[in-house]
GROMACS .gro file of C-alpha atoms in nm:
model
  265
    1MET     CA    1  -3.249   0.584   2.417
    2ASP     CA    2  -3.030   0.565   2.730
    3LYS     CA    3  -2.984   0.192   2.681
    4ARG     CA    4  -2.888   0.239   2.318
    5LEU     CA    5  -2.638   0.509   2.413
    6ALA     CA    6  -2.492   0.285   2.680
    7ARG     CA    7  -2.454   0.002   2.431
    8LEU     CA    8  -2.297   0.240   2.181
    9GLY     CA    9  -2.055   0.368   2.443
   10GLY     CA   10  -1.956   0.013   2.530
   11THR     CA   11  -1.907  -0.071   2.164
   12LEU     CA   12  -1.682   0.231   2.110
   13ILE     CA   13  -1.474   0.143   2.415
   14ALA     CA   14  -1.434  -0.214   2.291
   15LEU     CA   15  -1.349  -0.094   1.941
   16CYS     CA   16  -1.094   0.151   2.078
   17ALA     CA   17  -0.927  -0.127   2.275
   18PHE     CA   18  -0.935  -0.357   1.973
   19LEU     CA   19  -0.761  -0.097   1.759
   20SER     CA   20  -0.448  -0.103   1.972
   21GLY     CA   21  -0.470   0.184   2.211
   22CYS     CA   22  -0.737   0.411   2.064
   23TYR     CA   23  -0.591   0.408   1.715
   24HIS     CA   24  -0.844   0.659   1.585
   25LEU     CA   25  -0.736   0.916   1.845
   26GLN     CA   26  -0.384   0.935   1.701
   27SER     CA   27  -0.273   1.266   1.557
   28ALA     CA   28  -0.105   1.347   1.228
   29ASP     CA   29   0.229   1.452   1.378
   30ALA     CA   30   0.519   1.580   1.171
   31PRO     CA   31   0.742   1.417   1.080
   32MET     CA   32   0.586   1.074   1.043
   33ASP     CA   33   0.761   0.799   1.235
   34VAL     CA   34   0.957   0.549   1.027
   35LEU     CA   35   1.156   0.230   1.083
   36TYR     CA   36   1.425   0.127   0.835
   37TYR     CA   37   1.504  -0.237   0.756
   38PRO     CA   38   1.831  -0.263   0.557
   39HIS     CA   39   1.888  -0.563   0.336
   40HIS     CA   40   2.256  -0.589   0.426
   41ASN     CA   41   2.194  -0.683   0.791
   42GLY     CA   42   1.899  -0.916   0.746
   43TYR     CA   43   1.628  -0.652   0.789
   44GLN     CA   44   1.701  -0.561   1.147
   45ALA     CA   45   1.500  -0.251   1.244
   46SER     CA   46   1.664   0.089   1.282
   47GLU     CA   47   1.524   0.438   1.335
   48GLU     CA   48   1.804   0.587   1.121
   49LEU     CA   49   1.875   0.570   0.751
   50PRO     CA   50   2.121   0.284   0.697
   51LEU     CA   51   2.484   0.374   0.628
   52VAL     CA   52   2.519   0.077   0.393
   53ARG     CA   53   2.234   0.089   0.146
   54SER     CA   54   2.086  -0.093  -0.150
   55SER     CA   55   2.000   0.109  -0.459
   56ASP     CA   56   1.626   0.044  -0.412
   57LEU     CA   57   1.398   0.129  -0.121
   58LEU     CA   58   1.066  -0.045  -0.054
   59ILE     CA   59   0.815   0.178   0.128
   60LEU     CA   60   0.570  -0.023   0.342
   61LEU     CA   61   0.236   0.145   0.415
   62PRO     CA   62   0.012  -0.006   0.686
   63GLY     CA   63  -0.351  -0.096   0.695
   64MET     CA   64  -0.611   0.042   0.934
   65GLY     CA   65  -0.518  -0.029   1.293
   66ASN     CA   66  -0.162  -0.147   1.223
   67ARG     CA   67   0.131  -0.025   1.427
   68ILE     CA   68   0.468   0.078   1.291
   69ASP     CA   69   0.618  -0.265   1.361
   70SER     CA   70   0.320  -0.463   1.227
   71PHE     CA   71   0.497  -0.586   0.912
   72GLU     CA   72   0.785  -0.713   1.122
   73GLN     CA   73   0.566  -0.879   1.386
   74ALA     CA   74   0.354  -1.047   1.118
   75GLY     CA   75   0.659  -1.205   0.955
   76VAL     CA   76   0.638  -1.000   0.635
   77LEU     CA   77   0.997  -0.876   0.673
   78GLU     CA   78   1.114  -1.235   0.719
   79GLN     CA   79   0.938  -1.325   0.393
   80LEU     CA   80   1.114  -1.034   0.223
   81ALA     CA   81   1.449  -1.165   0.347
   82GLN     CA   82   1.366  -1.513   0.219
   83ALA     CA   83   1.289  -1.370  -0.125
   84GLN     CA   84   1.654  -1.258  -0.152
   85ILE     CA   85   1.582  -0.928  -0.324
   86PRO     CA   86   1.852  -0.659  -0.290
   87VAL     CA   87   1.615  -0.390  -0.161
   88ASP     CA   88   1.600  -0.203   0.169
   89ALA     CA   89   1.264  -0.143   0.334
   90VAL     CA   90   1.112   0.135   0.540
   91MET     CA   91   0.794   0.100   0.743
   92VAL     CA   92   0.601   0.427   0.762
   93ASP     CA   93   0.358   0.497   1.046
   94ALA     CA   94   0.106   0.641   0.800
   95HIS     CA   95  -0.204   0.578   1.010
   96PHE     CA   96  -0.555   0.698   0.935
   97ALA     CA   97  -0.510   1.036   1.105
   98TYR     CA   98  -0.285   1.146   0.818
   99TYR     CA   99  -0.553   1.064   0.563
  100ARG     CA  100  -0.816   1.234   0.777
  101ALA     CA  101  -0.601   1.547   0.808
  102ARG     CA  102  -0.529   1.536   0.434
  103ASN     CA  103  -0.154   1.562   0.484
  104PHE     CA  104  -0.057   1.201   0.412
  105LEU     CA  105   0.081   1.281   0.065
  106PRO     CA  106   0.306   1.579   0.145
  107ARG     CA  107   0.425   1.413   0.464
  108LEU     CA  108   0.520   1.096   0.279
  109GLN     CA  109   0.717   1.298   0.028
  110GLN     CA  110   0.879   1.522   0.290
  111ASP     CA  111   0.954   1.257   0.553
  112VAL     CA  112   1.037   0.955   0.338
  113LEU     CA  113   1.100   1.031  -0.030
  114LEU     CA  114   1.319   1.338   0.011
  115PRO     CA  115   1.546   1.182   0.277
  116ALA     CA  116   1.571   0.871   0.059
  117ARG     CA  117   1.685   1.079  -0.235
  118GLU     CA  118   1.939   1.264  -0.025
  119ALA     CA  119   2.069   0.931   0.108
  120GLY     CA  120   2.138   0.815  -0.245
  121TYR     CA  121   1.858   0.571  -0.322
  122GLN     CA  122   1.803   0.544  -0.697
  123ARG     CA  123   1.440   0.435  -0.706
  124VAL     CA  124   1.159   0.347  -0.466
  125HIS     CA  125   0.874   0.096  -0.465
  126LEU     CA  126   0.544   0.122  -0.280
  127ALA     CA  127   0.378  -0.163  -0.092
  128GLY     CA  128   0.057  -0.133   0.106
  129ILE     CA  129  -0.213  -0.345   0.262
  130SER     CA  130  -0.576  -0.235   0.275
  131LEU     CA  131  -0.566   0.138   0.357
  132GLY     CA  132  -0.197   0.137   0.269
  133GLY     CA  133  -0.279   0.003  -0.077
  134PHE     CA  134  -0.515   0.295  -0.127
  135GLY     CA  135  -0.240   0.527  -0.001
  136SER     CA  136   0.005   0.377  -0.250
  137LEU     CA  137  -0.228   0.462  -0.537
  138LEU     CA  138  -0.289   0.810  -0.400
  139TYR     CA  139   0.084   0.871  -0.382
  140TRP     CA  140   0.138   0.739  -0.734
  141GLN     CA  141  -0.113   0.997  -0.856
  142TYR     CA  142   0.045   1.271  -0.644
  143ASN     CA  143   0.393   1.182  -0.766
  144LEU     CA  144   0.288   1.223  -1.129
  145ASP     CA  145   0.198   1.586  -1.057
  146GLN     CA  146   0.463   1.664  -0.793
  147PRO     CA  147   0.747   1.415  -0.843
  148THR     CA  148   1.048   1.383  -0.618
  149GLU     CA  149   1.305   1.477  -0.880
  150GLY     CA  150   1.578   1.220  -0.922
  151LEU     CA  151   1.393   0.943  -0.736
  152PRO     CA  152   1.142   0.756  -0.954
  153VAL     CA  153   0.857   0.556  -0.804
  154ALA     CA  154   0.895   0.234  -1.000
  155SER     CA  155   0.627  -0.007  -0.877
  156ALA     CA  156   0.334  -0.060  -0.641
  157MET     CA  157   0.244  -0.380  -0.455
  158LEU     CA  158  -0.115  -0.372  -0.335
  159LEU     CA  159  -0.255  -0.636  -0.101
  160THR     CA  160  -0.637  -0.630  -0.078
  161PRO     CA  161  -0.642  -0.250  -0.115
  162TYR     CA  162  -0.935  -0.032  -0.014
  163LEU     CA  163  -1.061   0.118  -0.341
  164GLY     CA  164  -1.350   0.336  -0.233
  165GLU     CA  165  -1.724   0.299  -0.206
  166PRO     CA  166  -1.921   0.058  -0.432
  167GLU     CA  167  -2.083   0.354  -0.610
  168TYR     CA  168  -1.744   0.455  -0.744
  169TYR     CA  169  -1.699   0.144  -0.958
  170ALA     CA  170  -2.064   0.033  -1.005
  171HIS     CA  171  -2.054   0.142  -1.371
  172ARG     CA  172  -1.781  -0.115  -1.437
  173LEU     CA  173  -2.008  -0.391  -1.307
  174ASN     CA  174  -2.314  -0.261  -1.493
  175PRO     CA  175  -2.235  -0.086  -1.824
  176GLN     CA  176  -2.583   0.069  -1.825
  177LEU     CA  177  -2.481   0.291  -1.531
  178SER     CA  178  -2.293   0.617  -1.567
  179PRO     CA  179  -1.991   0.686  -1.346
  180GLN     CA  180  -2.105   0.822  -1.010
  181LEU     CA  181  -1.958   1.077  -0.767
  182VAL     CA  182  -1.663   1.143  -0.997
  183SER     CA  183  -1.565   1.464  -0.816
  184GLU     CA  184  -1.527   1.307  -0.470
  185ASP     CA  185  -1.172   1.311  -0.335
  186LYS     CA  186  -1.184   0.943  -0.238
  187ASN     CA  187  -1.298   0.834  -0.583
  188ILE     CA  188  -0.981   0.732  -0.767
  189TRP     CA  189  -1.163   0.534  -1.037
  190PRO     CA  190  -1.182   0.816  -1.295
  191TRP     CA  191  -0.805   0.850  -1.262
  192LEU     CA  192  -0.745   0.474  -1.274
  193GLU     CA  193  -0.951   0.439  -1.590
  194GLN     CA  194  -0.775   0.714  -1.783
  195LEU     CA  195  -0.424   0.625  -1.669
  196PRO     CA  196  -0.209   0.498  -1.959
  197PRO     CA  197  -0.139   0.122  -1.939
  198GLU     CA  198   0.235   0.182  -1.913
  199GLN     CA  199   0.175   0.356  -1.579
  200ARG     CA  200   0.017   0.034  -1.450
  201GLN     CA  201   0.291  -0.186  -1.595
  202HIS     CA  202   0.447  -0.260  -1.255
  203TRP     CA  203   0.145  -0.268  -1.028
  204TYR     CA  204   0.098  -0.601  -0.846
  205LEU     CA  205  -0.237  -0.685  -0.690
  206GLY     CA  206  -0.322  -0.942  -0.426
  207LEU     CA  207  -0.688  -1.044  -0.384
  208ALA     CA  208  -0.857  -1.247  -0.111
  209GLU     CA  209  -1.175  -1.426  -0.215
  210GLN     CA  210  -1.348  -1.389   0.124
  211ASP     CA  211  -1.237  -1.029   0.166
  212GLU     CA  212  -1.489  -0.746   0.196
  213PHE     CA  213  -1.302  -0.561  -0.078
  214TYR     CA  214  -1.291  -0.856  -0.317
  215GLN     CA  215  -1.545  -0.723  -0.568
  216ALA     CA  216  -1.365  -0.389  -0.593
  217ASN     CA  217  -1.029  -0.565  -0.619
  218ARG     CA  218  -1.159  -0.807  -0.885
  219THR     CA  219  -1.286  -0.510  -1.084
  220PHE     CA  220  -0.951  -0.336  -1.046
  221ALA     CA  221  -0.773  -0.653  -1.161
  222ASP     CA  222  -0.933  -0.612  -1.504
  223LEU     CA  223  -0.705  -0.310  -1.556
  224LEU     CA  224  -0.386  -0.510  -1.493
  225PRO     CA  225  -0.192  -0.783  -1.674
  226GLU     CA  226  -0.292  -1.131  -1.560
  227ASP     CA  227   0.056  -1.221  -1.437
  228GLN     CA  228   0.044  -0.930  -1.193
  229VAL     CA  229  -0.274  -1.046  -1.015
  230PHE     CA  230  -0.262  -1.303  -0.733
  231THR     CA  231  -0.549  -1.464  -0.541
  232THR     CA  232  -0.586  -1.640  -0.207
  233PRO     CA  233  -0.904  -1.800  -0.065
  234GLY     CA  234  -0.881  -1.614   0.268
  235GLY     CA  235  -1.024  -1.294   0.411
  236HIS     CA  236  -0.895  -0.951   0.512
  237THR     CA  237  -0.631  -1.088   0.748
  238TRP     CA  238  -0.257  -1.129   0.794
  239ASP     CA  239  -0.294  -1.495   0.694
  240SER     CA  240  -0.408  -1.382   0.350
  241TRP     CA  241  -0.140  -1.116   0.321
  242ARG     CA  242   0.133  -1.361   0.422
  243ASP     CA  243   0.008  -1.603   0.158
  244LEU     CA  244   0.000  -1.336  -0.115
  245TRP     CA  245   0.321  -1.151  -0.030
  246PRO     CA  246   0.580  -1.413  -0.144
  247ARG     CA  247   0.402  -1.452  -0.480
  248VAL     CA  248   0.390  -1.078  -0.533
  249LEU     CA  249   0.757  -1.051  -0.439
  250ALA     CA  250   0.852  -1.329  -0.680
  251GLN     CA  251   0.699  -1.141  -0.975
  252PHE     CA  252   0.850  -0.814  -0.853
  253LYS     CA  253   1.192  -0.980  -0.836
  254ARG     CA  254   1.159  -1.119  -1.189
  255ASP     CA  255   1.061  -0.780  -1.327
  256PHE     CA  256   1.329  -0.571  -1.157
  257PHE     CA  257   1.617  -0.787  -1.040
  258GLN     CA  258   1.650  -1.087  -1.273
  259SER     CA  259   1.744  -1.121  -1.636
  260PRO     CA  260   1.554  -1.390  -1.832
  261THR     CA  261   1.856  -1.622  -1.817
  262GLU     CA  262   1.855  -1.607  -1.434
  263GLU     CA  263   1.496  -1.723  -1.393
  264SER     CA  264   1.430  -2.070  -1.261
  265PRO     CA  265   1.264  -2.316  -1.503
   0.00000   0.00000   0.00000
């Protein structure tokens, strides 16, 4: 028993170091930290709302273990600049502690959506990887019940999102099974299945074939139009997300910022 405890202790220490400074010991402080990346100056980071703004704001939600500058360090902001989409971005430090404390949704509305509305943004878009993809869907659901008046949430870009435990969607893989654990907070499948198709009209999904969430993501893809689903052969890594992100952005740009006559042949 002592040896097993020692090994466990060593594993936890190693895991804590791996997750960038004891990630799981972070607290759900208010307000959440944010970094703004305005389109007009090439997506240079700022802690303040930009004085010169686009009409649209893209809210970036991180995956498990990511820091507030992870999207920038991984080159995702550079890819956004290359896509030439007139949208500002904001990276939100919505780490796991906010989900654990069950205040992620009101904090996102209070600390990001409301200031964005007051600043004059006309609509927002959600983008999340892994845990952040799950958070994007949670906020979409929350916003339907408690919307930020005057600031519509127009789209969601989801890269290999966490979609809950296998029991939650097992009935979609095997029609002989009944839906399981439908009352659990983490189970968003009953909501996904009853949501009108027009609510999913501008959801974009990126899948990775070697990803641990691939089966759940492939099942989720059945609820979306084919041209809004993108696949890469990689795993649950930044390499996969960097491969998926430009393709997701291209479809997003066509849907929101280009007329049919502007599209390339």
